[in-house]
Amino acid sequence: MNIGEIARRAGVSRSTVSYALSGKRAVSEDTRRKIQRVIDELGYRPNASARALANGRTNTIGLAFPPAGNHYTGMQLDFIGSVVEAAAAHDYDVLLSPSGVDSDRSFQRLLGERRVDGAILMEIKLEDDRVDHLAALGFPSVAIGRTAHPEGTWWVGLDHTALVEACVHHLADLGHRRVAFVNRPAQLLRAGYESAHRGLDGFTKAAAERGLTVRTYCCGDDAASGQECLERILHDDPATSALVTLNEAALGGLYRGLAQAGRHVPRDFSVTGVVAGRWAETVTPQLTAADVPAEEMGRHAVDLLVERIDQPDAPPRHHLLAPPISLRASTGPGPGTASVDAP
């Protein structure tokens, strides 16, 4: 079915049908209703490429994710799903591009061939060439995270510094004095991933404020790496009684390592961190954590991007989220502390 057939059945010209569909020229209400009745009867849907040529829009947004390992974490999958749902509510499709400006040509094709009307950039680095590149082009984009200098850009982010600080203060209030930090993989820290750096900053700052004895570790995004990391923590300082983690993919391995070491959670060892809520509830005991609001972040990102596309001259906006710690069952009093009430 095509515009020609619709025009024939409606008794109008092809150009009139085209104008009615694109809105480029006024069409009388009677003619528009006549065309719409035929479209409804035939179940016609305009070809996406033809529609893009007609109105300069693809009604597609790009979701750019630079490869960071051999799989997506649960938090990343939750976010991707939330973006797809939010985009659909705005009548947009989503094109996933695992790419970066200087690491994958698909990102350049995404822009050069105008396959999308705008882009959402995941896994932001403190110095991110993708953000700079799109800003220089004036191409609508929203970053998930903040660069070192986010002024003048559109973004949605978690306050990883504040969230990790809150986790450390929670453990210190419970009486823990020797605490480990389990970060993302070393290659991501070296690459400048902002969540890894800002989380580490928050841990270091809060630990210094509370006078804690601490060690920091990078850990691969998988359970086996989590178990290995836990073994290193207890080897380096057997008196360690708690940890904070940003690495939800390693969480199962951290728990397994504690079980094999004979450390009961939370009686002998407390665990907390920044993790998506539904993943925090899959471990036993359930994890006390700052729950990452992936659905809310995806919705905010799509809303901001659609606003950018529709209003190219709108001033930059952002959302910085800092959800409270959800107290569950994985944290308890520190060694030698008979009873400490959680804040």
Coordinates of C-alpha atoms in Angstrom, one line a residue:
M1 CA 0.0 0.0 0.0
N2 CA 1.3 3.4 -0.9
I3 CA 0.4 7.1 -1.2
G4 CA -0.8 6.6 -4.8
E5 CA -3.4 4.0 -3.8
I6 CA -4.6 6.2 -0.9
A7 CA -5.0 9.1 -3.2
R8 CA -7.0 7.0 -5.7
R9 CA -9.4 5.7 -3.0
A10 CA -9.8 9.1 -1.4
G11 CA -10.3 10.9 -4.8
V12 CA -7.5 13.4 -4.2
S13 CA -4.0 14.0 -5.7
R14 CA -0.9 12.3 -4.4
S15 CA 0.5 15.7 -3.3
T16 CA -2.6 16.3 -1.2
V17 CA -2.1 13.0 0.6
S18 CA 1.6 13.9 1.1
Y19 CA 0.7 17.3 2.6
A20 CA -1.9 15.7 4.9
L21 CA 0.7 13.3 6.2
S22 CA 3.6 15.7 6.5
G23 CA 1.7 18.8 7.6
K24 CA 3.9 20.9 5.3
R25 CA 0.8 22.6 3.8
A26 CA -2.7 23.2 5.0
V27 CA -5.3 20.7 3.9
S28 CA -9.1 21.3 4.5
E29 CA -10.6 19.4 7.4
D30 CA -13.0 17.5 5.2
T31 CA -10.2 16.4 2.9
R32 CA -8.0 15.4 5.8
R33 CA -10.8 13.3 7.4
K34 CA -11.5 11.6 4.0
I35 CA -7.7 10.7 3.7
Q36 CA -7.6 9.5 7.3
R37 CA -10.6 7.2 6.8
V38 CA -8.8 5.5 3.9
I39 CA -5.6 5.2 5.9
D40 CA -7.5 3.7 8.8
E41 CA -9.3 1.2 6.5
L42 CA -6.1 0.1 4.8
G43 CA -4.0 0.1 8.0
Y44 CA -1.4 2.2 6.2
R45 CA 1.9 3.1 7.9
P46 CA 4.3 5.6 6.2
N47 CA 7.6 4.1 5.2
A48 CA 10.2 5.5 7.7
S49 CA 12.7 6.5 5.1
A50 CA 10.0 8.4 3.1
R51 CA 8.7 10.1 6.2
A52 CA 12.3 11.2 7.1
L53 CA 12.7 12.7 3.6
A54 CA 9.4 14.5 3.9
N55 CA 9.8 16.1 7.4
G56 CA 13.6 15.8 8.1
R57 CA 12.9 13.5 11.0
T58 CA 13.7 9.8 11.4
N59 CA 11.7 9.4 14.7
T60 CA 14.6 7.4 15.9
I61 CA 17.1 8.1 18.7
G62 CA 20.5 6.5 19.0
L63 CA 21.7 4.9 22.3
A64 CA 25.5 4.9 22.1
F65 CA 27.2 2.4 24.4
P66 CA 31.0 2.0 24.2
P67 CA 32.0 -1.6 24.7
A68 CA 33.2 -2.1 28.3
G69 CA 33.5 -5.8 28.5
N70 CA 32.0 -9.0 27.2
H71 CA 28.5 -8.4 28.6
Y72 CA 26.1 -5.8 29.9
T73 CA 25.6 -5.5 33.6
G74 CA 22.1 -5.8 35.0
M75 CA 22.0 -2.1 35.7
Q76 CA 22.9 -1.3 32.1
L77 CA 20.2 -3.7 30.8
D78 CA 17.6 -2.1 33.1
F79 CA 18.6 1.3 31.7
I80 CA 18.5 0.3 28.1
G81 CA 15.0 -1.2 28.6
S82 CA 13.8 2.0 30.3
V83 CA 15.1 4.1 27.4
V84 CA 13.2 1.9 24.8
E85 CA 10.0 2.2 26.8
A86 CA 10.3 5.9 27.3
A87 CA 11.1 6.5 23.6
A88 CA 8.1 4.5 22.6
A89 CA 5.9 6.8 24.7
H90 CA 7.2 9.7 22.5
D91 CA 6.7 7.6 19.3
Y92 CA 10.4 7.2 18.8
D93 CA 12.4 4.0 18.0
V94 CA 15.8 3.3 19.5
L95 CA 18.9 2.3 17.5
L96 CA 21.6 0.8 19.7
S97 CA 25.2 1.6 18.7
P98 CA 28.0 0.0 20.7
S99 CA 30.5 2.7 19.7
G100 CA 32.7 5.7 20.4
V101 CA 34.1 8.4 18.2
D102 CA 37.6 6.9 17.9
S103 CA 36.8 3.3 18.5
D104 CA 34.0 2.3 16.1
R105 CA 32.9 3.6 12.7
S106 CA 29.3 2.8 13.4
F107 CA 29.0 5.9 15.6
Q108 CA 30.2 8.0 12.8
R109 CA 27.7 6.4 10.4
L110 CA 25.0 7.0 12.9
L111 CA 25.7 10.7 12.6
G112 CA 27.0 11.2 9.1
E113 CA 24.0 9.4 7.5
R114 CA 21.5 11.1 9.9
R115 CA 20.0 7.7 10.9
V116 CA 18.8 9.3 14.2
D117 CA 17.4 12.6 15.3
G118 CA 19.5 12.6 18.5
A119 CA 21.6 10.4 20.7
I120 CA 21.9 9.3 24.3
L121 CA 25.4 8.5 25.4
M122 CA 26.0 5.9 28.1
E123 CA 29.1 5.2 30.3
I124 CA 30.4 8.7 30.3
K125 CA 34.1 9.4 30.9
L126 CA 35.5 12.5 32.7
E127 CA 37.0 13.5 29.3
D128 CA 34.6 12.1 26.7
D129 CA 35.3 12.7 23.1
R130 CA 31.8 11.7 22.1
V131 CA 30.3 14.5 24.1
D132 CA 32.8 17.0 22.7
H133 CA 32.2 15.8 19.2
L134 CA 28.4 16.1 19.3
A135 CA 28.6 19.5 21.0
A136 CA 30.9 20.7 18.2
L137 CA 28.4 19.5 15.6
G138 CA 25.4 21.0 17.4
F139 CA 23.9 17.5 17.3
P140 CA 21.1 16.9 20.0
S141 CA 22.5 14.6 22.7
V142 CA 22.1 13.7 26.3
A143 CA 24.8 12.1 28.4
I144 CA 24.2 9.6 31.1
G145 CA 26.7 10.9 33.6
R146 CA 28.9 14.0 33.9
T147 CA 32.1 14.9 32.3
A148 CA 34.7 16.8 34.3
H149 CA 33.3 20.0 32.9
P150 CA 29.5 19.4 32.3
E151 CA 28.7 23.1 32.0
G152 CA 26.7 23.8 28.9
T153 CA 25.7 20.2 28.2
W154 CA 22.6 18.1 28.7
W155 CA 22.9 15.2 31.0
V156 CA 21.3 12.8 33.6
G157 CA 23.5 11.4 36.3
L158 CA 23.9 9.7 39.7
D159 CA 25.8 11.6 42.4
H160 CA 28.2 8.7 42.9
T161 CA 30.4 10.7 45.2
A162 CA 27.5 11.5 47.6
L163 CA 26.1 7.9 47.4
V164 CA 29.4 6.2 48.2
E165 CA 30.0 8.7 51.0
A166 CA 26.6 7.8 52.4
C167 CA 27.5 4.1 52.3
V168 CA 30.7 4.7 54.2
H169 CA 29.0 6.8 56.9
H170 CA 26.4 4.1 57.3
L171 CA 29.1 1.5 58.0
A172 CA 31.0 3.9 60.3
D173 CA 27.9 4.6 62.3
L174 CA 27.5 0.8 62.7
G175 CA 31.0 0.7 64.2
H176 CA 33.0 -0.6 61.3
R177 CA 36.6 0.7 61.3
R178 CA 38.3 -1.4 58.5
V179 CA 36.5 -1.1 55.2
A180 CA 37.3 -2.1 51.6
F181 CA 36.0 -0.4 48.4
V182 CA 35.3 -2.6 45.4
N183 CA 35.3 -0.5 42.3
R184 CA 34.7 -1.2 38.5
P185 CA 37.4 -2.9 36.4
A186 CA 40.9 -1.3 36.3
Q187 CA 40.7 -0.6 32.6
L188 CA 37.6 1.5 33.1
L189 CA 39.2 3.5 35.9
R190 CA 42.2 4.1 33.7
A191 CA 39.9 5.1 30.8
G192 CA 38.4 7.8 33.1
Y193 CA 34.9 6.4 33.6
E194 CA 33.2 9.1 35.8
S195 CA 31.3 6.7 38.0
A196 CA 34.4 4.8 39.0
H197 CA 36.4 8.0 39.7
R198 CA 33.6 9.9 41.5
G199 CA 32.8 6.8 43.6
L200 CA 36.4 6.4 44.6
D201 CA 36.5 10.1 45.5
G202 CA 33.5 9.7 47.7
F203 CA 34.9 6.7 49.4
T204 CA 38.3 8.3 50.1
K205 CA 36.7 11.5 51.4
A206 CA 34.2 9.8 53.8
A207 CA 36.8 7.4 55.0
A208 CA 39.2 10.2 55.9
E209 CA 36.4 12.1 57.7
R210 CA 35.7 9.1 59.8
G211 CA 39.3 8.0 60.4
L212 CA 38.8 4.6 58.9
T213 CA 41.4 2.1 57.8
V214 CA 40.7 1.3 54.2
R215 CA 41.9 -0.4 51.0
T216 CA 40.5 0.1 47.5
Y217 CA 40.2 -2.6 44.8
C218 CA 39.3 -2.7 41.1
C219 CA 37.3 -5.8 40.1
G220 CA 36.1 -7.3 36.9
D221 CA 32.4 -7.2 36.0
D222 CA 31.6 -10.9 36.8
A223 CA 31.1 -13.2 39.7
A224 CA 34.4 -15.0 39.4
S225 CA 36.3 -11.7 39.7
G226 CA 34.1 -10.8 42.7
Q227 CA 35.1 -13.9 44.5
E228 CA 38.8 -13.4 43.7
C229 CA 38.6 -9.8 44.9
L230 CA 37.0 -10.8 48.2
E231 CA 39.8 -13.4 48.7
R232 CA 42.4 -10.6 48.1
I233 CA 40.6 -8.3 50.6
L234 CA 40.7 -10.9 53.4
H235 CA 44.3 -11.8 52.5
D236 CA 45.5 -8.2 52.6
D237 CA 43.7 -7.4 55.9
P238 CA 41.9 -10.2 57.6
A239 CA 40.4 -7.7 60.1
T240 CA 38.4 -6.0 57.3
S241 CA 34.7 -6.2 58.4
A242 CA 32.8 -4.4 55.7
L243 CA 32.9 -3.3 52.1
V244 CA 31.3 -0.8 49.7
T245 CA 30.9 -1.7 46.1
L246 CA 30.0 0.0 42.8
N247 CA 30.2 -3.3 41.0
E248 CA 26.9 -5.1 41.0
A249 CA 28.1 -7.7 38.4
A250 CA 30.6 -8.9 40.9
L251 CA 28.1 -9.0 43.8
G252 CA 27.3 -12.7 43.7
G253 CA 31.0 -13.6 43.7
L254 CA 31.7 -11.3 46.7
Y255 CA 28.9 -13.1 48.6
R256 CA 30.3 -16.5 47.6
G257 CA 33.8 -15.5 48.7
L258 CA 32.5 -14.5 52.1
A259 CA 30.6 -17.8 52.5
Q260 CA 33.7 -19.8 51.5
A261 CA 35.8 -17.8 54.0
G262 CA 33.3 -18.6 56.8
R263 CA 32.1 -15.0 57.1
H264 CA 28.4 -14.7 57.8
V265 CA 26.6 -11.6 56.4
P266 CA 25.9 -9.5 58.3
R267 CA 27.0 -11.0 61.6
D268 CA 30.7 -11.2 60.6
F269 CA 30.9 -8.9 57.6
S270 CA 28.7 -6.1 56.2
V271 CA 28.2 -5.4 52.5
T272 CA 26.7 -2.2 51.0
G273 CA 27.0 -0.2 47.8
V274 CA 25.4 1.5 44.8
V275 CA 23.3 -1.1 42.9
A276 CA 20.0 -1.3 41.0
G277 CA 17.2 -2.1 43.5
R278 CA 16.0 -5.3 41.9
W279 CA 19.5 -6.7 41.8
A280 CA 20.1 -5.8 45.4
E281 CA 17.1 -8.0 46.2
T282 CA 18.3 -11.0 44.3
V283 CA 21.2 -11.8 46.8
T284 CA 20.7 -13.4 50.2
P285 CA 20.7 -11.5 52.5
Q286 CA 19.3 -8.7 50.5
L287 CA 21.7 -5.8 50.0
T288 CA 21.6 -2.6 51.9
A289 CA 22.2 -0.2 49.0
A290 CA 21.7 3.2 47.3
D291 CA 19.3 1.9 44.7
V292 CA 20.1 3.1 41.2
P293 CA 16.8 4.4 39.6
A294 CA 17.4 3.1 36.1
E295 CA 13.8 3.6 35.0
E296 CA 13.7 7.2 36.2
M297 CA 17.1 7.9 34.5
G298 CA 16.0 6.5 31.2
R299 CA 12.8 8.5 31.3
H300 CA 14.6 11.7 32.1
A301 CA 17.1 11.1 29.4
V302 CA 14.5 10.6 26.7
D303 CA 12.4 13.5 27.9
L304 CA 15.5 15.8 27.7
L305 CA 16.5 14.5 24.3
V306 CA 13.1 15.0 22.8
E307 CA 13.1 18.5 24.3
R308 CA 16.4 19.2 22.6
I309 CA 15.2 17.9 19.3
D310 CA 12.0 19.9 19.4
Q311 CA 13.6 23.1 20.8
P312 CA 17.1 23.4 19.4
D313 CA 17.6 26.8 21.2
A314 CA 16.5 25.6 24.6
P315 CA 19.1 26.3 27.4
P316 CA 20.9 23.1 28.7
R317 CA 19.3 21.2 31.5
H318 CA 20.3 18.2 33.6
H319 CA 19.1 15.9 36.4
L320 CA 21.5 14.8 39.2
L321 CA 19.9 12.0 41.3
A322 CA 21.0 10.9 44.8
P323 CA 18.6 8.2 46.0
P324 CA 18.7 7.4 49.8
I325 CA 20.1 4.1 51.1
S326 CA 17.6 1.4 51.3
L327 CA 18.2 -0.5 54.5
R328 CA 17.9 -4.2 54.0
A329 CA 19.7 -7.1 55.7
S330 CA 23.4 -7.1 54.6
T331 CA 24.7 -4.6 57.2
G332 CA 25.1 -5.0 60.9
P333 CA 27.2 -3.9 63.9
G334 CA 31.0 -3.8 63.5
P335 CA 33.4 -6.0 65.5
G336 CA 33.1 -5.5 69.2
T337 CA 30.0 -3.4 68.9
A338 CA 27.3 -4.9 71.0
S339 CA 24.5 -2.8 69.4
V340 CA 24.5 0.1 67.1
D341 CA 21.3 1.6 65.7
A342 CA 21.5 2.4 61.9
P343 CA 20.9 6.0 61.1

